[in-house]
Amino acid sequence: MPEVLGVIASPAASAPRLRLQHWPAVLLFAGLALLPGILGGFWTYSVGVCMANAVAVLSVGFLLRFGGEVSIGHSFFLALGAYCAAIMERELGLSLLVSLPVAAVAGAVLGLAFAWPSRALSGIYLAIATMALALSVPEMILQLGPIAGGYEGLYVSRPVIPGLGIDLQRYYLPLLALGLVVVLLARFRRSRQGLVLLTARDHPRAAEAFGFSRGYARLAAFAISASVAAIAGALLAFAASTVSPNSFTLSTSIYLLVGTVVSFGSLGLGGALVGGAFITLIPQVFAAWGDWVPIVYGTALLVVVTLGHRPAEALAALRSRFAGVSRDA
């Protein structure tokens, strides 16, 4: 505990360094950049959507890591970002370059608006409260009327970079955004603000002695998580080229939780891609399983919700145990 508070007080804690353990992520990013020259059109499209979903997995993982809480309502913020990008393109003629930061700010504001009245909730009670968001998303979209495109949804087709094919843009923009989000989250983890959130999560009384209450720390964690989810929604709209109410249901939030569990709550590039691939590719690969796929996802949801008051620590313990078994093998 004294070490944590000492790091918070040290300005050098936030100095970024490219260390040996960072090189696998750098090489993975470089390999992903070369994939469009190897993959066909369908797989290029699928991996682009996978990377957008990986950003969404990071948003849930961030809330687990820094807030110690589970959300089953992140499909709401995903839909917010997606429709922000689609509506701004259709009504104002603006590309993703403009709508992406707007979606990020809107996600943070609405994240705070939801987290404030529910700040006293935690554990399964907060998870159930967020479920209400997910259940209301399709109806809320339909209530917007023609501006949201109704059941048919909206198309997102405006290119961001002139002269570059739209198919490649649907791949490289999610890749660049994913890399940037991973880097920013890594820097946040080493910053004073990140360590304050972790201290407030693990040692609330010590944090209050320094003037940081756990309630306000959770508000900040939820706002940042919602902002990242909105960014993921805008990227998903661009990568998939279309948005509709059926894309943002309770099942979407469950899939995000499953992806977070599969990635062991990692905020790194590799873990996020594993979670994004599980959401995007597993339903395609195991389509023949039929009704068994929702059962698998539902089981994973029960696991993550019943992990207890400290789901982040439980996932960290599972990750450490898995790493130990791998070394023993």
GROMACS .gro file of C-alpha atoms in nm, residues 54-69 71 74 77-78 80-81 100-116 180-198 215-233 267:
model
   78
   54ALA     CA    1  -1.181  -0.549  -2.960
   55VAL     CA    2  -1.211  -0.181  -2.866
   56ALA     CA    3  -1.555  -0.259  -2.720
   57VAL     CA    4  -1.403  -0.543  -2.516
   58LEU     CA    5  -1.144  -0.297  -2.384
   59SER     CA    6  -1.423  -0.069  -2.262
   60VAL     CA    7  -1.575  -0.347  -2.050
   61GLY     CA    8  -1.232  -0.463  -1.936
   62PHE     CA    9  -1.147  -0.109  -1.827
   63LEU     CA   10  -1.453  -0.093  -1.604
   64LEU     CA   11  -1.364  -0.430  -1.455
   65ARG     CA   12  -1.003  -0.333  -1.397
   66PHE     CA   13  -1.039   0.021  -1.266
   67GLY     CA   14  -1.393   0.020  -1.129
   68GLY     CA   15  -1.413  -0.340  -1.011
   69GLU     CA   16  -1.765  -0.365  -1.154
   71SER     CA   17  -2.176  -0.384  -1.684
   74HIS     CA   18  -2.252  -0.139  -2.276
   77PHE     CA   19  -2.296   0.317  -2.546
   78LEU     CA   20  -2.197   0.106  -2.845
   80LEU     CA   21  -2.468   0.569  -2.914
   81GLY     CA   22  -2.135   0.583  -3.096
  100LEU     CA   23  -1.549   0.981  -3.366
  101PRO     CA   24  -1.448   1.249  -3.111
  102VAL     CA   25  -1.811   1.360  -3.087
  103ALA     CA   26  -1.910   1.001  -3.003
  104ALA     CA   27  -1.633   0.982  -2.741
  105VAL     CA   28  -1.757   1.298  -2.564
  106ALA     CA   29  -2.122   1.188  -2.587
  107GLY     CA   30  -2.032   0.850  -2.438
  108ALA     CA   31  -1.852   1.011  -2.143
  109VAL     CA   32  -2.139   1.252  -2.074
  110LEU     CA   33  -2.411   0.986  -2.086
  111GLY     CA   34  -2.189   0.749  -1.890
  112LEU     CA   35  -2.176   1.005  -1.610
  113ALA     CA   36  -2.550   1.065  -1.642
  114PHE     CA   37  -2.615   0.696  -1.581
  115ALA     CA   38  -2.344   0.637  -1.321
  116TRP     CA   39  -2.439   0.930  -1.096
  180LEU     CA   40  -0.418   0.417  -3.007
  181VAL     CA   41  -0.672   0.308  -2.741
  182VAL     CA   42  -0.435   0.036  -2.616
  183VAL     CA   43  -0.148   0.286  -2.587
  184LEU     CA   44  -0.366   0.545  -2.409
  185LEU     CA   45  -0.498   0.287  -2.162
  186ALA     CA   46  -0.143   0.169  -2.091
  187ARG     CA   47  -0.035   0.527  -2.021
  188PHE     CA   48  -0.343   0.580  -1.806
  189ARG     CA   49  -0.250   0.273  -1.603
  190ARG     CA   50   0.088   0.430  -1.520
  191SER     CA   51  -0.053   0.777  -1.457
  192ARG     CA   52  -0.145   0.928  -1.121
  193GLN     CA   53  -0.513   0.923  -1.214
  194GLY     CA   54  -0.504   0.553  -1.299
  195LEU     CA   55  -0.329   0.460  -0.979
  196VAL     CA   56  -0.576   0.672  -0.783
  197LEU     CA   57  -0.865   0.473  -0.934
  198LEU     CA   58  -0.693   0.144  -0.849
  215GLY     CA   59  -1.779   0.677  -0.541
  216TYR     CA   60  -1.621   0.951  -0.751
  217ALA     CA   61  -1.350   0.713  -0.869
  218ARG     CA   62  -1.618   0.474  -0.995
  219LEU     CA   63  -1.790   0.764  -1.173
  220ALA     CA   64  -1.465   0.841  -1.354
  221ALA     CA   65  -1.411   0.475  -1.443
  222PHE     CA   66  -1.763   0.440  -1.581
  223ALA     CA   67  -1.736   0.763  -1.783
  224ILE     CA   68  -1.407   0.658  -1.944
  225SER     CA   69  -1.540   0.309  -2.010
  226ALA     CA   70  -1.856   0.449  -2.173
  227SER     CA   71  -1.646   0.684  -2.386
  228VAL     CA   72  -1.431   0.397  -2.514
  229ALA     CA   73  -1.747   0.195  -2.585
  230ALA     CA   74  -1.891   0.484  -2.789
  231ILE     CA   75  -1.567   0.502  -2.987
  232ALA     CA   76  -1.599   0.128  -3.051
  233GLY     CA   77  -1.957   0.179  -3.172
  267LEU     CA   78  -0.619  -0.428  -2.163
   0.00000   0.00000   0.00000
